[in-house]
Short mmCIF file of C-alpha atoms in Angstrom, two decimals:
data_model
loop_
_atom_site.label_atom_id
_atom_site.label_comp_id
_atom_site.label_asym_id
_atom_site.label_seq_id
_atom_site.Cartn_x
_atom_site.Cartn_y
_atom_site.Cartn_z
CA MET A 1448 128.79 0.28 -68.89
CA SER A 1449 125.74 2.29 -67.87
CA PRO A 1450 126.44 4.96 -65.20
CA TYR A 1451 125.08 4.51 -61.69
CA MET A 1452 122.63 7.40 -61.19
CA LEU A 1453 122.93 9.20 -57.86
CA GLY A 1454 121.67 12.50 -56.45
CA LEU A 1455 124.42 14.32 -54.58
CA ARG A 1456 123.46 16.43 -51.56
CA LEU A 1457 126.16 19.09 -51.73
CA GLU A 1458 125.03 21.52 -49.05
CA GLY A 1459 128.09 22.91 -47.28
CA ARG A 1460 130.49 20.75 -49.30
CA ARG A 1461 133.38 22.14 -51.32
CA VAL A 1462 133.15 21.84 -55.08
CA LEU A 1463 136.01 22.83 -57.35
CA VAL A 1464 135.29 24.38 -60.75
CA VAL A 1465 138.28 25.00 -62.99
CA GLY A 1466 137.60 27.31 -65.93
CA GLY A 1467 135.65 30.59 -66.09
CA GLY A 1468 133.93 30.33 -69.48
CA ARG A 1469 130.44 29.54 -70.71
CA VAL A 1470 130.44 25.92 -69.51
CA ALA A 1471 131.28 27.01 -65.96
CA GLN A 1472 128.71 29.79 -66.26
CA ARG A 1473 126.03 27.15 -66.85
CA ARG A 1474 127.13 24.78 -64.13
CA VAL A 1475 127.99 27.08 -61.21
CA PRO A 1476 124.41 28.33 -60.58
CA ALA A 1477 123.12 24.76 -60.25
CA LEU A 1478 125.88 23.95 -57.79
CA LEU A 1479 125.01 27.03 -55.76
CA GLU A 1480 121.35 26.10 -55.80
CA ALA A 1481 122.34 22.73 -54.30
CA GLY A 1482 124.11 24.59 -51.48
CA ALA A 1483 127.69 23.78 -52.54
CA ARG A 1484 130.67 25.94 -51.47
CA VAL A 1485 132.07 26.67 -54.90
CA THR A 1486 135.76 27.46 -55.48
CA LEU A 1487 136.43 28.77 -58.98
CA VAL A 1488 139.94 28.62 -60.42
CA SER A 1489 140.53 30.58 -63.60
CA PRO A 1490 142.61 33.54 -64.82
CA SER A 1491 139.39 35.19 -66.08
CA VAL A 1492 135.62 34.76 -65.80
CA THR A 1493 132.47 35.73 -67.70
CA PRO A 1494 130.42 38.77 -66.52
CA ALA A 1495 127.73 36.41 -65.15
CA LEU A 1496 130.27 34.56 -63.03
CA ASP A 1497 131.82 37.86 -61.96
CA ASP A 1498 128.41 38.88 -60.54
CA LEU A 1499 128.31 35.70 -58.41
CA ILE A 1500 131.85 36.38 -57.22
CA THR A 1501 131.07 40.02 -56.38
CA ASP A 1502 128.01 38.88 -54.40
CA GLY A 1503 130.27 36.62 -52.35
CA ARG A 1504 128.56 33.43 -53.46
CA VAL A 1505 131.67 32.04 -55.22
CA HIS A 1506 135.29 32.02 -54.03
CA TRP A 1507 137.54 32.93 -56.98
CA GLU A 1508 141.22 31.95 -57.28
CA ARG A 1509 142.34 34.26 -60.08
CA ARG A 1510 145.06 32.04 -61.62
CA PRO A 1511 145.53 28.88 -63.73
CA TYR A 1512 144.96 25.43 -62.26
CA GLN A 1513 147.75 23.97 -60.17
CA VAL A 1514 148.30 20.59 -58.52
CA GLY A 1515 146.70 20.50 -55.13
CA ASP A 1516 143.54 22.39 -56.09
CA CYS A 1517 141.48 19.18 -55.71
CA ASP A 1518 142.39 18.86 -52.03
CA GLY A 1519 139.28 18.88 -49.87
CA ALA A 1520 136.85 18.82 -52.80
CA TRP A 1521 133.90 16.46 -52.89
CA LEU A 1522 133.34 17.07 -56.61
CA VAL A 1523 135.45 18.59 -59.40
CA GLN A 1524 134.29 20.18 -62.65
CA ALA A 1525 137.03 20.49 -65.29
CA CYS A 1526 135.65 23.17 -67.61
CA THR A 1527 138.72 24.74 -69.24
CA ASP A 1528 139.19 24.96 -73.00
CA ASP A 1529 142.60 23.24 -72.74
CA ARG A 1530 142.40 19.44 -73.12
CA ALA A 1531 145.79 18.90 -71.43
CA VAL A 1532 144.72 20.92 -68.38
CA ASN A 1533 141.45 19.02 -68.10
CA THR A 1534 143.39 15.74 -68.33
CA ALA A 1535 145.68 16.84 -65.51
CA ILE A 1536 142.71 17.89 -63.32
CA ALA A 1537 140.96 14.57 -63.90
CA ALA A 1538 144.16 12.64 -63.09
CA GLU A 1539 144.63 14.47 -59.78
CA ALA A 1540 140.98 13.93 -58.85
CA GLU A 1541 141.20 10.23 -59.72
CA ALA A 1542 144.32 9.81 -57.58
CA LYS A 1543 142.55 11.47 -54.64
CA ARG A 1544 139.34 9.49 -55.19
CA VAL A 1545 137.26 12.56 -56.02
CA TRP A 1546 134.60 12.40 -58.70
CA CYS A 1547 135.49 14.62 -61.66
CA VAL A 1548 133.36 15.78 -64.59
CA ARG A 1549 135.22 16.64 -67.77
CA ALA A 1550 133.40 19.08 -70.01
CA ASP A 1551 135.50 18.25 -73.05
CA ASP A 1552 135.52 14.44 -73.17
CA ARG A 1553 132.57 12.37 -72.06
CA ASP A 1554 134.41 9.08 -72.56
CA ALA A 1555 137.35 10.16 -70.36
CA SER A 1556 135.05 11.64 -67.70
CA ALA A 1557 134.57 9.75 -64.44
CA ALA A 1558 131.15 11.34 -64.06
CA TRP A 1559 128.61 13.09 -66.25
CA THR A 1560 126.58 16.18 -65.44
CA PRO A 1561 123.00 15.35 -66.42
CA ALA A 1562 120.56 17.69 -68.08
CA SER A 1563 118.46 18.57 -65.06
CA GLY A 1564 115.20 20.32 -64.35
CA ARG A 1565 112.83 20.82 -61.47
CA VAL A 1566 109.07 21.01 -61.19
CA GLY A 1567 108.10 21.74 -57.61
CA GLU A 1568 109.75 19.12 -55.43
CA ILE A 1569 110.38 16.78 -58.38
CA GLY A 1570 113.88 16.74 -59.84
CA VAL A 1571 114.60 15.32 -63.27
CA ALA A 1572 118.08 14.31 -64.46
CA VAL A 1573 118.88 12.80 -67.86
CA THR A 1574 122.27 11.63 -69.18
CA ALA A 1575 121.45 10.03 -72.57
CA GLY A 1576 124.78 8.26 -72.85
CA GLY A 1577 126.71 11.46 -72.29
CA ASP A 1578 125.08 13.28 -75.25
CA PRO A 1579 124.16 16.69 -73.72
CA ARG A 1580 121.84 17.88 -76.55
CA ARG A 1581 119.80 14.69 -76.58
CA ALA A 1582 119.65 14.68 -72.79
CA ALA A 1583 118.42 18.29 -72.74
CA GLY A 1584 115.70 17.50 -75.29
CA ILE A 1585 114.42 14.53 -73.28
CA ARG A 1586 114.64 16.55 -70.08
CA ASP A 1587 112.53 19.32 -71.59
CA GLU A 1588 109.83 16.85 -72.67
CA ILE A 1589 109.62 15.31 -69.18
CA VAL A 1590 109.56 18.70 -67.43
CA ASP A 1591 106.81 19.97 -69.75
CA ALA A 1592 104.77 16.83 -69.11
CA LEU A 1593 105.11 17.27 -65.34
CA ARG A 1594 104.12 20.92 -65.58
CA ASP A 1595 100.95 20.35 -67.57
CA GLY A 1596 99.93 17.20 -65.70
CA THR A 1597 100.44 14.80 -68.63
CA VAL A 1598 102.68 12.79 -66.31
CA ASP A 1599 100.75 11.94 -63.14
CA ALA A 1600 102.24 13.84 -60.20
CA ARG A 1601 99.48 12.96 -57.73
CA ARG A 1602 100.99 9.74 -56.33
CA ASN A 1603 103.64 10.93 -53.91
CA ARG A 1604 104.35 11.03 -50.19
CA THR A 1605 104.50 14.82 -49.94
CA LYS A 1606 101.21 15.68 -51.57
CA PRO A 1607 99.93 19.24 -50.96
CA VAL A 1608 97.35 19.67 -48.24
CA GLY A 1609 94.52 22.08 -47.63
CA VAL A 1610 93.29 24.48 -50.28
CA ALA A 1611 94.98 26.21 -53.21
CA LEU A 1612 93.43 29.39 -54.57
CA VAL A 1613 94.58 29.28 -58.19
CA GLY A 1614 94.08 32.10 -60.63
CA GLY A 1615 93.55 30.47 -64.01
CA GLY A 1616 94.25 33.50 -66.16
CA PRO A 1617 92.10 35.26 -68.74
CA GLY A 1618 90.75 32.20 -70.55
CA ASP A 1619 93.42 30.71 -72.80
CA PRO A 1620 94.53 27.53 -70.96
CA GLY A 1621 98.12 28.26 -71.97
CA LEU A 1622 98.12 31.40 -69.82
CA ILE A 1623 97.72 29.69 -66.46
CA THR A 1624 100.94 29.85 -64.42
CA VAL A 1625 103.25 26.84 -64.22
CA ARG A 1626 102.64 26.59 -60.47
CA GLY A 1627 98.89 26.70 -60.98
CA ARG A 1628 99.03 23.87 -63.48
CA GLN A 1629 101.20 21.80 -61.16
CA LEU A 1630 98.76 22.08 -58.28
CA LEU A 1631 95.78 21.42 -60.54
CA ALA A 1632 97.42 18.14 -61.58
CA GLN A 1633 97.65 17.09 -57.91
CA ALA A 1634 94.12 17.99 -56.89
CA ASP A 1635 91.59 15.57 -55.38
CA VAL A 1636 88.79 18.14 -55.66
CA VAL A 1637 88.51 21.06 -58.07
CA ILE A 1638 85.94 23.81 -57.49
CA ALA A 1639 85.84 25.79 -60.73
CA ASP A 1640 84.27 29.05 -61.82
CA ARG A 1641 82.54 29.70 -65.11
CA LEU A 1642 85.47 31.82 -66.31
CA ALA A 1643 88.15 29.29 -65.34
CA PRO A 1644 90.01 27.83 -68.34
CA ARG A 1645 87.60 24.99 -69.13
CA ALA A 1646 89.98 23.06 -71.40
CA LEU A 1647 92.13 22.27 -68.38
CA LEU A 1648 89.21 20.58 -66.66
CA ASP A 1649 88.90 18.05 -69.48
CA GLU A 1650 92.45 16.89 -68.68
CA LEU A 1651 91.69 16.00 -65.06
CA PRO A 1652 91.86 12.29 -64.11
CA PRO A 1653 88.45 10.63 -63.79
CA ASP A 1654 88.81 10.19 -60.01
CA VAL A 1655 89.08 13.95 -59.42
CA GLU A 1656 85.83 15.41 -58.07
CA LEU A 1657 84.82 18.45 -60.10
CA ILE A 1658 82.41 20.91 -58.54
CA ASP A 1659 80.85 23.54 -60.78
CA ALA A 1660 80.77 26.88 -58.94
CA ALA A 1661 79.65 28.89 -61.93
CA LYS A 1662 77.97 32.22 -61.31
CA ILE A 1663 76.05 32.99 -64.46
CA PRO A 1664 74.89 36.62 -64.84
CA TYR A 1665 71.12 36.75 -64.23
CA GLY A 1666 71.13 32.93 -64.08
CA ARG A 1667 72.23 29.98 -61.99
CA TYR A 1668 74.24 31.03 -58.95
CA LEU A 1669 76.21 29.17 -56.28
CA ALA A 1670 76.36 31.36 -53.20
CA GLN A 1671 79.81 32.35 -52.01
CA GLU A 1672 78.98 31.05 -48.51
CA LYS A 1673 78.32 27.61 -50.01
CA ILE A 1674 81.64 27.72 -51.89
CA ASN A 1675 83.42 28.56 -48.62
CA GLU A 1676 81.71 25.61 -46.93
CA LEU A 1677 82.75 23.23 -49.72
CA LEU A 1678 86.38 24.31 -49.49
CA VAL A 1679 86.49 23.67 -45.75
CA GLU A 1680 84.42 20.48 -45.89
CA HIS A 1681 86.60 18.70 -48.46
CA ALA A 1682 89.89 19.91 -46.98
CA ARG A 1683 88.87 18.57 -43.55
CA LYS A 1684 88.42 15.13 -45.15
CA GLY A 1685 92.12 15.17 -46.02
CA LYS A 1686 91.59 16.01 -49.67
CA PHE A 1687 93.67 18.56 -51.57
CA VAL A 1688 91.27 21.17 -52.93
CA VAL A 1689 91.99 23.53 -55.82
CA ARG A 1690 89.73 26.55 -56.18
CA LEU A 1691 90.16 27.41 -59.84
CA LYS A 1692 88.81 30.66 -61.22
CA GLY A 1693 89.42 33.01 -64.12
CA GLY A 1694 91.92 35.84 -63.90
CA ASP A 1695 93.38 36.39 -60.46
CA SER A 1696 91.65 35.24 -57.28
CA PHE A 1697 92.29 38.58 -55.56
CA VAL A 1698 91.12 40.85 -58.37
CA PHE A 1699 87.33 40.83 -58.06
CA GLY A 1700 87.57 37.08 -57.46
CA ARG A 1701 86.50 37.01 -53.80
CA GLY A 1702 89.71 35.16 -52.97
CA GLY A 1703 90.07 37.17 -49.80
CA GLU A 1704 86.73 35.85 -48.52
CA GLU A 1705 87.71 32.25 -49.30
CA MET A 1706 91.08 32.69 -47.61
CA LEU A 1707 89.42 34.07 -44.49
CA ALA A 1708 86.96 31.17 -44.37
CA CYS A 1709 89.80 28.67 -44.57
CA ALA A 1710 91.91 30.55 -42.01
CA ARG A 1711 89.00 30.56 -39.52
CA ALA A 1712 88.63 26.81 -40.00
CA GLY A 1713 92.36 26.20 -39.57
CA ILE A 1714 92.82 25.07 -43.17
CA PRO A 1715 96.20 25.87 -44.77
CA VAL A 1716 95.93 27.89 -47.96
CA THR A 1717 98.30 28.21 -50.91
CA VAL A 1718 97.76 31.28 -53.13
CA VAL A 1719 98.79 31.09 -56.78
CA PRO A 1720 98.33 34.48 -58.50
CA GLY A 1721 96.83 34.51 -61.98
CA ILE A 1722 97.12 36.81 -64.96
CA THR A 1723 94.25 39.24 -64.53
CA SER A 1724 91.96 39.75 -67.52
CA ALA A 1725 92.00 43.48 -66.76
CA VAL A 1726 95.48 43.70 -68.29
CA ALA A 1727 95.70 40.53 -70.39
CA VAL A 1728 92.56 41.02 -72.49
CA PRO A 1729 93.40 44.56 -73.68
CA ALA A 1730 96.94 43.30 -74.44
CA ALA A 1731 95.53 40.40 -76.46
CA ALA A 1732 93.55 42.96 -78.48
CA GLY A 1733 96.72 45.00 -79.04
CA VAL A 1734 95.87 47.79 -76.55
CA PRO A 1735 98.40 48.70 -73.85
CA VAL A 1736 96.74 49.95 -70.68
CA THR A 1737 99.59 52.45 -70.24
CA HIS A 1738 101.69 54.16 -72.89
CA ARG A 1739 104.45 56.72 -72.55
CA GLY A 1740 103.16 60.25 -73.16
CA VAL A 1741 99.54 59.02 -73.31
CA SER A 1742 98.59 57.43 -70.00
CA GLN A 1743 100.67 56.86 -66.90
CA GLU A 1744 97.85 55.38 -64.83
CA PHE A 1745 95.03 52.91 -65.22
CA HIS A 1746 92.01 52.13 -63.09
CA VAL A 1747 90.33 48.73 -62.88
CA ILE A 1748 86.66 48.99 -61.94
CA SER A 1749 84.03 46.33 -61.31
CA VAL A 1750 80.62 47.46 -62.57
CA HIS A 1751 78.62 44.66 -60.98
CA VAL A 1752 77.10 47.58 -59.03
CA PRO A 1753 76.12 50.36 -61.47
CA PRO A 1754 76.82 54.08 -61.05
CA GLY A 1755 74.32 55.76 -58.75
CA ASP A 1756 73.54 52.58 -56.83
CA PRO A 1757 73.70 53.14 -53.02
CA GLN A 1758 76.01 50.10 -52.75
CA SER A 1759 78.56 51.52 -55.20
CA THR A 1760 81.91 52.55 -53.71
CA VAL A 1761 83.25 53.94 -57.03
CA ASP A 1762 83.95 57.67 -57.35
CA TRP A 1763 82.67 58.04 -60.93
CA PRO A 1764 83.13 61.83 -61.09
CA ALA A 1765 86.80 61.41 -60.21
CA LEU A 1766 87.19 58.71 -62.88
CA ALA A 1767 85.57 60.99 -65.44
CA ARG A 1768 88.07 63.75 -64.64
CA SER A 1769 91.02 61.36 -64.76
CA GLN A 1770 93.15 61.23 -67.90
CA GLY A 1771 94.11 57.63 -67.14
CA THR A 1772 92.85 54.45 -68.75
CA LEU A 1773 89.66 52.92 -67.41
CA VAL A 1774 89.34 49.14 -67.57
CA LEU A 1775 85.78 48.09 -66.79
CA LEU A 1776 84.86 44.54 -65.79
CA MET A 1777 81.28 43.19 -65.72
CA ALA A 1778 80.21 46.34 -67.59
CA VAL A 1779 78.60 45.13 -70.81
CA GLU A 1780 75.04 45.00 -69.45
CA ARG A 1781 75.48 48.44 -67.88
CA ILE A 1782 77.45 50.21 -70.57
CA PRO A 1783 74.72 52.81 -71.34
CA ILE A 1784 74.60 54.12 -67.75
CA VAL A 1785 78.40 53.97 -67.42
CA ALA A 1786 78.88 55.97 -70.60
CA ASP A 1787 76.24 58.54 -69.58
CA THR A 1788 77.80 58.92 -66.13
CA LEU A 1789 81.26 59.56 -67.54
CA LEU A 1790 79.88 62.04 -70.10
CA GLN A 1791 77.86 63.89 -67.50
CA ASN A 1792 80.95 64.26 -65.33
CA GLY A 1793 83.19 65.70 -67.98
CA ARG A 1794 84.71 62.95 -70.13
CA SER A 1795 84.84 63.91 -73.82
CA PRO A 1796 82.28 62.25 -76.08
CA GLU A 1797 85.17 61.53 -78.47
CA THR A 1798 87.04 59.43 -75.91
CA PRO A 1799 87.91 56.18 -77.69
CA VAL A 1800 86.52 52.91 -76.31
CA MET A 1801 87.16 49.29 -77.12
CA VAL A 1802 85.05 46.37 -75.94
CA VAL A 1803 86.67 42.94 -76.15
CA GLN A 1804 84.61 39.77 -75.83
CA ASP A 1805 86.13 36.34 -75.05
CA GLY A 1806 89.59 37.81 -74.72
CA THR A 1807 92.53 35.43 -75.44
CA LEU A 1808 90.15 32.72 -76.71
CA PRO A 1809 89.72 31.66 -80.35
CA THR A 1810 86.29 33.38 -80.30
CA GLN A 1811 87.78 36.75 -79.32
CA ARG A 1812 86.28 39.76 -81.05
CA ALA A 1813 86.45 43.48 -80.44
CA VAL A 1814 84.31 46.52 -81.12
CA SER A 1815 85.73 50.02 -81.30
CA ALA A 1816 83.66 53.11 -80.62
CA THR A 1817 83.66 56.44 -78.82
CA LEU A 1818 82.14 57.15 -75.45
CA ASP A 1819 78.99 58.61 -76.99
CA THR A 1820 78.47 55.70 -79.41
CA VAL A 1821 79.70 52.66 -77.44
CA ALA A 1822 76.29 51.65 -76.04
CA GLU A 1823 74.76 51.60 -79.53
CA ARG A 1824 77.74 49.75 -81.04
CA VAL A 1825 77.77 47.07 -78.35
CA THR A 1826 74.06 46.40 -78.84
CA ALA A 1827 74.35 46.29 -82.62
CA ALA A 1828 77.31 43.89 -82.46
CA GLY A 1829 75.58 41.60 -79.99
CA ILE A 1830 78.47 41.72 -77.55
CA ARG A 1831 77.86 39.50 -74.53
CA PRO A 1832 79.77 38.77 -71.32
CA PRO A 1833 82.51 37.95 -70.61
CA ALA A 1834 83.90 41.16 -72.03
CA ILE A 1835 86.33 43.88 -71.03
CA VAL A 1836 85.72 47.58 -71.72
CA VAL A 1837 88.73 49.86 -72.21
CA VAL A 1838 88.17 53.61 -72.07
CA GLY A 1839 90.93 56.08 -72.95
CA GLU A 1840 93.45 57.34 -75.46
CA VAL A 1841 95.42 54.08 -75.33
CA VAL A 1842 92.74 52.65 -77.59
CA ARG A 1843 94.09 54.91 -80.34
CA VAL A 1844 97.56 53.53 -79.67
CA GLY A 1845 96.19 50.04 -80.23
CA GLN A 1846 94.55 51.16 -83.47
CA GLU A 1847 97.83 52.71 -84.64
CA ILE A 1848 99.66 49.45 -83.86
CA GLU A 1849 97.12 47.53 -85.90
CA MET A 1850 97.46 49.93 -88.85
CA VAL A 1851 101.27 49.67 -88.86
CA ARG A 1852 101.10 45.89 -88.65
CA ALA A 1853 98.68 45.76 -91.54
CA GLU A 1854 101.03 47.85 -93.67
CA ARG A 1855 104.30 46.14 -92.77
CA ILE A 1856 103.41 42.51 -92.11
CA PRO A 1857 102.17 40.50 -95.12
#
């Protein structure tokens, strides 16, 4: 007979787990997450279970199972490695009309523990006829589909409201966070930047309104004030709006301005941090922004306002004196004046520099130079935005890594 599927709400209810090995180690955290009061009966436990006991989250009876342990339990998990003990536990539970899960014998078990997963408020549980490996495989496929929006998660009674500021990561669509992808799959309106992961936009259902908020350097430009108005306007109509942009919304992404605009209009805002390109792109090119004994600090600078401009708030002389790594965003068009400014304020002409275009994308390419040659090299290579400029000795570390890999990895 097929089992009758049921979700148990265990908050505040006593659950008995007998056995302190790896099976119990897997099952106890899920019971705790459901709010159960877990009593663990076993002469010994794994280190992971011992941590939960030490934290006071699990009550441990340090002894073998004995008749009467099932008293007062709403659910029993028989997880010992002794078949006879598990049989005795199941018999007591049956006599007292308590559901019991046997870890050693699915056919003799009154209940099965499903392979479970959660994506936001959606819980998934799969039994697969009591075959745990098959159930886990199916569970993983369903959870992955929910996370990436392949399975439609938009039709539900508890749909998100307001605006979500979602950082889409450095460009590769696989580098957006799980939470960001979940909310994108539930959007009614998506307002996307030029640097947002474009491949994700192709996966949106046809009824999702897509608004292009691209800000092209020296080209077409949608004013930030207009973007703020669109966020508020669509949210007030009861639509769930996702503001999708590259990197992280709060790292030169003007997310703070958008959050203020929504707050002033009384619109609820969800913030989903993204992987900033300032760290991800150098990493994708094999360059760590910090390295022990080389650099214990790094500075992220936006060069949309060049050195010497009255609107600039950057202390370029201090950066030139610093021994830390400089990560420059929006700097390609202004690399000659940036390099000259750093040189004039004391940075060595031999300071290594790497410029990475289209970081994390299939079209990624990088140019290595020194501070006194980088402007010429960038021009000769035809490097165009979006690109990240890394200045500092960590570039040599990246070059060393590449040399070792070339020698050791076929």
